[in-house]
XYZ file of C-alpha atoms in Angstrom:
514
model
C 115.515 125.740 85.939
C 112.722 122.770 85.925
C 112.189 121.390 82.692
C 108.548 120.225 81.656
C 109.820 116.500 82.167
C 109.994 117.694 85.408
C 107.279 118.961 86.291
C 105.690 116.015 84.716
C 107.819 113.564 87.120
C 106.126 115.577 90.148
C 102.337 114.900 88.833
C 103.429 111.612 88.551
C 105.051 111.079 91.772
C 102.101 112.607 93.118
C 99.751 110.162 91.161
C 101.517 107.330 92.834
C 101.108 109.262 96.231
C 97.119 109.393 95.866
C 96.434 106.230 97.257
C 95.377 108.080 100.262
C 94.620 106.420 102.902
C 93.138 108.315 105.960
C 88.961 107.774 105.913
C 87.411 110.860 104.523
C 84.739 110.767 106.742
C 83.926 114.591 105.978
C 82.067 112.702 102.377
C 80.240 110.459 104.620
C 76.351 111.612 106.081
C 75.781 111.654 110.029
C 73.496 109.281 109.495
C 76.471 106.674 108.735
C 78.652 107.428 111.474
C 75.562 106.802 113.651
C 75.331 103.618 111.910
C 78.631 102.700 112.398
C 78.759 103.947 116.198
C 75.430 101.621 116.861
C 77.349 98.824 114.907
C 80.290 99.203 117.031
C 78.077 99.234 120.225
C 76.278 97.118 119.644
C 78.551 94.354 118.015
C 81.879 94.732 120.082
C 80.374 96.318 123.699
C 76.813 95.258 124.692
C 76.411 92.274 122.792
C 79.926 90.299 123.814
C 80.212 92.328 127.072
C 76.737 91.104 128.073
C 77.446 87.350 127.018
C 80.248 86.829 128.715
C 78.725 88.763 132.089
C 76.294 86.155 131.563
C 78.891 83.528 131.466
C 80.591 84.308 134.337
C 76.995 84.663 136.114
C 76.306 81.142 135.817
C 79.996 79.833 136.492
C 79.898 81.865 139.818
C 76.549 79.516 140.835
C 77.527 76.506 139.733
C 80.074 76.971 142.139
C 78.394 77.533 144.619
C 76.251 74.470 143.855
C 77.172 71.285 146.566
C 77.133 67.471 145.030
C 73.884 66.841 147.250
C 72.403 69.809 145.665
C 73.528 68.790 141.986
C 71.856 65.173 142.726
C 68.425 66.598 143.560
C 68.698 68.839 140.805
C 69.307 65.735 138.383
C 66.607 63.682 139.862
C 64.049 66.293 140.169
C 64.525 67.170 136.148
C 64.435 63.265 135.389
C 60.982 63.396 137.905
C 59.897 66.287 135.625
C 57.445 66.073 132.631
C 59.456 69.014 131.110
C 62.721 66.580 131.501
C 62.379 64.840 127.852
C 61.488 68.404 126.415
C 64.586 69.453 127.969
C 66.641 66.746 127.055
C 65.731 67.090 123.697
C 66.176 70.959 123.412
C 69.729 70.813 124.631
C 70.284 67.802 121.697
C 69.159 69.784 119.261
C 71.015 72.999 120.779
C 73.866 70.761 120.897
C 73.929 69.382 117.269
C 73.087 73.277 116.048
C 76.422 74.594 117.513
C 78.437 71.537 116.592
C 77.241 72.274 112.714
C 78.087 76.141 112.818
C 81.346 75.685 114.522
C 82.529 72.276 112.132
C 80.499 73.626 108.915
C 83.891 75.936 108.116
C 87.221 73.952 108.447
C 90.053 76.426 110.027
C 92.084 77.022 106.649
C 95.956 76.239 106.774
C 98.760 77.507 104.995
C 101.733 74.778 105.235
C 104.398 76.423 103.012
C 104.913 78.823 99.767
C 107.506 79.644 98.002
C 108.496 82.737 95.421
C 110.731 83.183 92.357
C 114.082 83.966 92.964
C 115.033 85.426 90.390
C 117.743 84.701 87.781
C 120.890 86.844 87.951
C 121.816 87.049 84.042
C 118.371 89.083 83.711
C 119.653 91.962 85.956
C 117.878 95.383 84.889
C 120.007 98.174 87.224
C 119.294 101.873 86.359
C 122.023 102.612 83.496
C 120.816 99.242 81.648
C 117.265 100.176 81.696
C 117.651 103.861 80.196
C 120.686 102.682 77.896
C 117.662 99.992 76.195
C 115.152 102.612 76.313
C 117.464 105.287 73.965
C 119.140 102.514 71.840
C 115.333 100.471 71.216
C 114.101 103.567 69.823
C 110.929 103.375 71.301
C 111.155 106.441 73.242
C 111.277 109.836 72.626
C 113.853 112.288 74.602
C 111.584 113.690 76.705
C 109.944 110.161 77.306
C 113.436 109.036 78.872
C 114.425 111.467 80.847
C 110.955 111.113 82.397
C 111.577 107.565 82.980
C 115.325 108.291 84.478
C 113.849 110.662 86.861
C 110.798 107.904 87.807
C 113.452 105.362 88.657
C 115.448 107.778 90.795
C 112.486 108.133 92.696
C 110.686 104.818 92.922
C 112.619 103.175 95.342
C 113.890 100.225 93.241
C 117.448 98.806 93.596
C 119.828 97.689 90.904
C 119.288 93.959 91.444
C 115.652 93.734 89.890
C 114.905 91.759 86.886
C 113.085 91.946 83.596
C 112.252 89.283 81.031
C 114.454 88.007 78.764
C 112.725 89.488 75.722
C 113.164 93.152 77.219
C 117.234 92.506 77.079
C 116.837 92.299 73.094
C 117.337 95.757 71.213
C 114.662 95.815 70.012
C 112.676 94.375 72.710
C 110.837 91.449 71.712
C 107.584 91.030 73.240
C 105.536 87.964 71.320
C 103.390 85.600 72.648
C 106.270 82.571 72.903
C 108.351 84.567 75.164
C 105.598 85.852 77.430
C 105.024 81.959 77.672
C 108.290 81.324 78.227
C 108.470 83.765 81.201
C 105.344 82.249 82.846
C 106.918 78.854 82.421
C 109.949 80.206 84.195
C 108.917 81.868 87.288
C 105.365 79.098 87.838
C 107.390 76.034 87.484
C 110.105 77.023 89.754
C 108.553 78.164 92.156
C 106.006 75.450 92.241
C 108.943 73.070 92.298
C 110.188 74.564 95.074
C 107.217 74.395 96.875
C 106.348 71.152 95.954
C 110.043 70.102 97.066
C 109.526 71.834 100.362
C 105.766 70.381 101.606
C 106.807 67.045 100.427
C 102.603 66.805 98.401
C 102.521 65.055 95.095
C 100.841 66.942 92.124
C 98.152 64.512 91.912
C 97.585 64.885 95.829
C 96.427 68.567 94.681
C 92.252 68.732 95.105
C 92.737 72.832 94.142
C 94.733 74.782 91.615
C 93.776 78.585 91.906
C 96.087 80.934 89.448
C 95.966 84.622 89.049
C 97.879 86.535 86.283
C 96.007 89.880 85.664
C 97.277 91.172 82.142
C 98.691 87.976 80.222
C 95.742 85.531 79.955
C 96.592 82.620 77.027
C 94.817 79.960 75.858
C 95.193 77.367 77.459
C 94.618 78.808 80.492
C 97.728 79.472 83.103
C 96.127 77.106 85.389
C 95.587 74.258 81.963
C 99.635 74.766 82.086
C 100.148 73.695 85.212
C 97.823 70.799 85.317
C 99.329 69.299 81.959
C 102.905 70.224 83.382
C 102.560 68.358 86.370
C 100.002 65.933 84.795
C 98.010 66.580 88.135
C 94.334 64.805 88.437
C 91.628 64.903 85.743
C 88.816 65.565 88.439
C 90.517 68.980 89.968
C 89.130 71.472 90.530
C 91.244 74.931 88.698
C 90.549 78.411 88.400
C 92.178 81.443 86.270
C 91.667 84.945 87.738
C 92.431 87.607 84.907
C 92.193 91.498 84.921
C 91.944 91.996 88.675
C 94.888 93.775 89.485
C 97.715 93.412 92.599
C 95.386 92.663 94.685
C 94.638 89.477 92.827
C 96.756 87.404 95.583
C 94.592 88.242 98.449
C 91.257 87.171 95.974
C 93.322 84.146 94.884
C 92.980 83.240 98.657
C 89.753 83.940 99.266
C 88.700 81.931 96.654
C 90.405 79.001 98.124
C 89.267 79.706 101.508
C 84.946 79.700 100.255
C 85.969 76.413 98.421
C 88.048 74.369 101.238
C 84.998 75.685 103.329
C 82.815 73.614 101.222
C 85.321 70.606 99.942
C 86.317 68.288 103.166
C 89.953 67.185 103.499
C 91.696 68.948 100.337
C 95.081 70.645 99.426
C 94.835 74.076 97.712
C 97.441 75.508 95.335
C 97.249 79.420 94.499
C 99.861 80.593 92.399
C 100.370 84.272 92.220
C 101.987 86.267 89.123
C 101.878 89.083 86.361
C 103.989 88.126 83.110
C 105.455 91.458 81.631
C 106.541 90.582 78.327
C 103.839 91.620 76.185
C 102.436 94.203 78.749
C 105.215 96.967 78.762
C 104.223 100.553 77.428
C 105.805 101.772 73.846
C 104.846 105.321 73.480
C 105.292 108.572 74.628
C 102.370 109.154 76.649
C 103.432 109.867 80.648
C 100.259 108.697 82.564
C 101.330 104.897 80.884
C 105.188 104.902 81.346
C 104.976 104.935 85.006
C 104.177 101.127 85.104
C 107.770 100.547 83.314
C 109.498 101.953 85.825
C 107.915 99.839 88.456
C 107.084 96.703 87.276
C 109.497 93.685 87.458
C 109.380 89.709 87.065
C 108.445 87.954 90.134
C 105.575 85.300 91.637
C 105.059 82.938 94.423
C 103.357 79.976 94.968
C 100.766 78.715 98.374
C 99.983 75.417 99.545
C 96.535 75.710 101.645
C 94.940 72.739 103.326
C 91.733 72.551 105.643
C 92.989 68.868 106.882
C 93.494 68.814 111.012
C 96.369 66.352 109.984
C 98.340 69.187 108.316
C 98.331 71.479 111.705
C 101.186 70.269 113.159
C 103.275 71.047 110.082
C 101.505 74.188 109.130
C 103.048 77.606 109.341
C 99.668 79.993 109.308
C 96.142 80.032 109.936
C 94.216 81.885 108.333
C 91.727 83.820 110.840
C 90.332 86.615 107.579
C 90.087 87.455 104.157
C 87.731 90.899 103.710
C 87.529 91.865 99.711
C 86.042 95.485 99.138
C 85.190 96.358 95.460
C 84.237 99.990 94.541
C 83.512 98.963 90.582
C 79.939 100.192 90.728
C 81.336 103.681 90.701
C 82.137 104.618 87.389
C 84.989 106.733 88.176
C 86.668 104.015 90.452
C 86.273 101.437 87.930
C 88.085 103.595 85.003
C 90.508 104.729 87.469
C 93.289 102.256 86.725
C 92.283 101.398 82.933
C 94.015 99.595 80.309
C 93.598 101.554 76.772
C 95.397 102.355 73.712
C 97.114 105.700 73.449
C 97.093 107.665 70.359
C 99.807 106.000 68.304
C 98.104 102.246 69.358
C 100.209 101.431 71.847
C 98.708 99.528 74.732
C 99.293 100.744 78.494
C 97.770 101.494 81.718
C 96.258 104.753 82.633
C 95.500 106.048 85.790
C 92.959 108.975 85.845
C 92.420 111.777 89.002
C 89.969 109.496 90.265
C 92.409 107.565 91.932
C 93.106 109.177 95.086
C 89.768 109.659 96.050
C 88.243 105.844 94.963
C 91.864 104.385 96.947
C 90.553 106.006 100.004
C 87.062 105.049 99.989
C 87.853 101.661 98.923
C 90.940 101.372 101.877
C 88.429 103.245 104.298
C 85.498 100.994 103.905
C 87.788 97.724 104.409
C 89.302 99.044 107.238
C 85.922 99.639 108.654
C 84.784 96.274 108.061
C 88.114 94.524 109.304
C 88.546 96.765 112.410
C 85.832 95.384 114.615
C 87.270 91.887 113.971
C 90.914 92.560 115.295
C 90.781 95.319 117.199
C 90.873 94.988 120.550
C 87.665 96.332 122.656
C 89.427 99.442 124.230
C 90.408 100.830 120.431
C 86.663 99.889 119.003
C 85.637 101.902 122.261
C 87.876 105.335 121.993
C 86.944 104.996 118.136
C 83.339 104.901 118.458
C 83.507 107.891 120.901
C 85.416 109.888 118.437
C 82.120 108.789 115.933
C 79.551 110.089 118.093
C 81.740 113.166 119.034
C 81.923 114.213 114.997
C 77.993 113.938 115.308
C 78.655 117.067 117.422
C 81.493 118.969 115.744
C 82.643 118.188 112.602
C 85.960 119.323 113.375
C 87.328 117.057 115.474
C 89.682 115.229 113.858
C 89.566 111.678 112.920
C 90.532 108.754 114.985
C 92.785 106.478 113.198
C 92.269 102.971 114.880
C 95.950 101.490 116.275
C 96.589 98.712 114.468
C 99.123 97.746 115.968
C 97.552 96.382 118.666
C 96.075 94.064 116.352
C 98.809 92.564 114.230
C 102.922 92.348 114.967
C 103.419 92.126 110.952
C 102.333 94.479 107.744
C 102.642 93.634 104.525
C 101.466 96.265 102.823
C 101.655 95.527 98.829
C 105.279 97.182 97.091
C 103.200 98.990 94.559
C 105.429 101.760 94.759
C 107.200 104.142 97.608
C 105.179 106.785 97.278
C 102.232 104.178 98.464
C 104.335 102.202 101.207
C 104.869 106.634 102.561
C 101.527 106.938 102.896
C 100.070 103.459 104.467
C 102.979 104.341 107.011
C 101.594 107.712 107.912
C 98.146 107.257 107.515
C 98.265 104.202 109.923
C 100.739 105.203 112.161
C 103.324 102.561 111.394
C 106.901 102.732 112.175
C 109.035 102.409 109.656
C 109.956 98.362 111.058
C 106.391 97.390 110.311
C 106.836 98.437 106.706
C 110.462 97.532 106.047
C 109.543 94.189 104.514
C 107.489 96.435 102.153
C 109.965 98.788 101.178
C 113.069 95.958 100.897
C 110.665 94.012 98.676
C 110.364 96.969 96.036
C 114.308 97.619 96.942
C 115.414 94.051 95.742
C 112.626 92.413 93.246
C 110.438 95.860 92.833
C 106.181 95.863 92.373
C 106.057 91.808 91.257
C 102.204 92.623 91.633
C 100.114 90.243 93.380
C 103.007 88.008 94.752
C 104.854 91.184 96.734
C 102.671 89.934 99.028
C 104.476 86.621 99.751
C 107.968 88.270 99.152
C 107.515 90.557 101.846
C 105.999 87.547 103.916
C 109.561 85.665 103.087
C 111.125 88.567 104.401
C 109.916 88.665 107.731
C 110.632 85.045 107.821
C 114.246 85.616 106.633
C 114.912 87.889 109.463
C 113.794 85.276 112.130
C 110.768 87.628 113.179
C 108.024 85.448 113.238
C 107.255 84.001 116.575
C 104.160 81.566 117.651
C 100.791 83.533 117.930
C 102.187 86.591 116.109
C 98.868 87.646 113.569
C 100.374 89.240 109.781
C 97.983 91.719 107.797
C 98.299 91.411 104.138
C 96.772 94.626 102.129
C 96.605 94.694 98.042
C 95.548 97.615 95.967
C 93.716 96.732 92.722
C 92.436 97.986 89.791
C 88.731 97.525 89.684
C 88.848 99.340 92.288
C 89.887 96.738 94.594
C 91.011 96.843 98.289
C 91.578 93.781 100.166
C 93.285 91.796 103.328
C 94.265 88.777 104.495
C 94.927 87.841 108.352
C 96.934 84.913 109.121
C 98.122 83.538 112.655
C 101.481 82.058 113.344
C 101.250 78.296 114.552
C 104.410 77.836 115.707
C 108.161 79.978 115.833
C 109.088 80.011 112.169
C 112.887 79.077 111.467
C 114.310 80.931 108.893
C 113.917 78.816 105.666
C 117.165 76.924 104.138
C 115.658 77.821 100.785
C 114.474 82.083 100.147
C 115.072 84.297 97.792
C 116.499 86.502 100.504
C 118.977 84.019 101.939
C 121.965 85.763 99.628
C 121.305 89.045 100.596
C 118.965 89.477 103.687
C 122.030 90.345 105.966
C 122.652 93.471 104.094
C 119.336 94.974 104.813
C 117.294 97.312 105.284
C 119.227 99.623 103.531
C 119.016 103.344 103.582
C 117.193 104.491 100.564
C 118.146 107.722 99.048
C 115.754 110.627 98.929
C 116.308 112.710 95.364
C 115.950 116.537 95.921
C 115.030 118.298 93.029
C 117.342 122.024 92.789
């Protein structure tokens, strides 16, 4: 017989299912597919189809063209009173595309580097619920709904939580949530720092995102007086933006190495549990116990030509879609109190329905950038079709025509299930995703860069192979990254997979309820 814990741990399951993906294009007016289908047309068909039939126009005559007839061309121009008025058009055309094309420095990534972390603060399954009866901060019914989260989340036995959560009671003050920060930011910043071979005081850029534990000093004002880095730099703290903060960590540093000439960029992605774990007894908040874990990485950007050679990525996009001036998408994911004062996350029925929109309109906008033309054309036929019967089904773009990588964020399996099915992935292009949560579970905004490592670890990444990065935030926030391989990538001598990326993928257990 189901128990109401149980019943409870299928809402739930399903709440963590509602990210869902596929476009609802049922909500959306004809008037916007039309939009959209002229957009397409226009943008991707007639406009680059024409150009380069135009292109190929004047190549075919030029051949055609003999050196005598070249000559008299020249000398009948320089004969010409239009000549100067040419001469000065195609200077000025000239210096025009020269500033468009050198105004935005390509963007490089040269190395990161995540946490690996320490064994001693193992969590596995039977630790976890034996600190959750013995603090006596739980109810019964509270734990058994956590026990039956965990069998389901897709979370190994090797993931950690801070040191302050191994206390009975736990001991969540602001000196150990420091302490935690300290530990995962300065090693792996010393990692990376050891890697790339850059001083601290070389760094023009410190970007730092941390979304629920925001001290003063700033995380970034720890780094700087850590590494005593330069007075003049230029550092930034993002707060409160969810696991999708990585991806607006890097577009950040993308707008400002756009606009600052020959600098190094630091981002430093992270989420410090200590003082952000749920108490109570309320099951919309205990979910993000069960997922959460300790984890971060650290990036080392450049927009120097110098640092090509070296570099591992370029980054080609960054696309940020925000859905906050919807009231019910902005309290979807909202940090409250519940009724006893304890502080936690809730997620509302709002969720499923501002995840889509907010996944559907970036994959809108992204689409006609990396899609090849024959996918932008069957999709746009399948638009203007739906003008005619609603019923056709939608077109989901192939994406993998586009990119050879996905790293879809680890927020939780129940997520990773659906970006697999909604865009057709195989379950390859989301292993990294679902080893990630397996080994170091949601670390946030730096599963990102963990399941990036992974890929690495394996060998996969070959010269020319383009990765998609997609984050989930609360906010609510949906947004990518696209980087470009620049060369084969070796499998690094230093990972936090190295000790156990042989033994995976593993097989994941499905729980059956009776």
């Amino acid at each position: 017989m189901k128990t109401e814990a149980d019943d409870s741990v299928k809402n739930s399951t399903e709440t963590l299912a509602m990210f869902t993906l596929e476009p609802d294009w049922m909500h959306s007016s004809k008037l916007n597919y039309l939009k959209l289908g002229y957009y397409y047309l226009y943008e991707r068909v007639i406009r680059q189809t024409f150009v380069k039939a135009m292109i190929l126009v004047m190549l075919f005559q030029l051949a055609r063209f003999q050196a005598d007839d070249l000559m008299q061309l020249w000398s009948h121009l320089l004969n010409s009173k239009l000549a100067s008025s040419l001469v000065g058009f195609v200077f000025l055309l000239f210096v025009g595309i020269s500033y468009v094309i050198c105004r935005q420095p390509s963007v490089y990534l040269i190395d990161f580097a995540c946490f690996r972390p320490p064994s001693h603060l193992r969590a596995p399954f039977s630790t976890f619920i034996e600190h959750s009866i013995l603090g006596n901060c739980f109810n019964e019914k509270s734990t058994d709904f956590q026990t039956k989260i965990l069998e389901r989340s897709g979370l190994g036995e090797l993931t950690v939580l801070p040191e302050s959560m191994h206390y009975l009671p736990p001991r969540p003050n602001l000196a150990a949530a420091r302490r935690e920060g300290e530990m995962v930011i300065f090693a792996a910043l010393d990692e990376l720092l050891e890697k790339t071979g850059v001083r601290p005081k070389d760094i023009d850029i410190l970007i730092t995102n941390c979304s629920m534990f925001n001290p003063t000093p700033s995380t970034s004002a720890m780094i700087v007086n850590h590494y005593k880095m330069r007075s003049n730099i230029l550092s930034y703290h993002l707060s409160g933006m969810g696991c999708s903060a990585g991806v607006i960590s890097i577009d950040l540093a993308k707008e400002l190495l756009h606009v600052h000439r020959n600098k190094y960029a630091i981002v430093v992605s992270t989420e410090t549990i200590t003082q952000n774990s749920y108490f109570g007894n309320r099951r919309s908040m205990l979910l993000s116990n069960c997922l959460f874990r300790v984890g971060g990485a650290a990036v080392l950007l450049s927009n120097k030509s110098s640092e090509r050679s070296r570099a591992k990525y370029q980054l080609l996009y960054s696309l940020r879609t925000h859905k906050g001036a919807v009231d019910a998408s902005y309290r979807c994911v909202f940090q409250e109190q519940d009724e006893e004062g304890n502080n936690g996350v809730t997620l509302t029925k709002d969720l499923m329905l501002s995840a889509g929109d907010a996944l559907k309109t970036n994959i809108s906008s992204l689409g006609p950038l990396v899609l090849p033309l024959s996918e932008q054309l069957i999709f746009v036929a399948f638009i203007v079709a739906k003008l005619f019967n609603s019923k056709i089904k939608s077109y989901i773009p192939d994406f993998k025509m586009a990119f050879e990588h996905f790293c879809v964020h680890a927020g939780g399996k129940a997520v990773i299930d659906v970006v697999e099915k909604t865009l057709q992935l195989k379950p390859r292009d989301v292993e990294s995703s679902r080893m990630t949560l397996y080994r170091f579970g949601n670390t946030s905004s730096s599963s990102i860069w963990y399941e990036l490592g992974y890929i690495e670890a394996k060998g996969r990444m070959k010269k020319g192979d383009r990765t998609w990065q997609i984050a989930f935030g609360s906010g609510f926030k949906c947004n990518s990254a696209v980087w470009r391989a620049l060369r084969n990538i070796d499998v690094p001598k230093r990972s936090p997979w190295l000790d156990c990326i042989h033994d995976l993928p593993v097989k994941i257990p499905e729980v059956i309820d009776f």
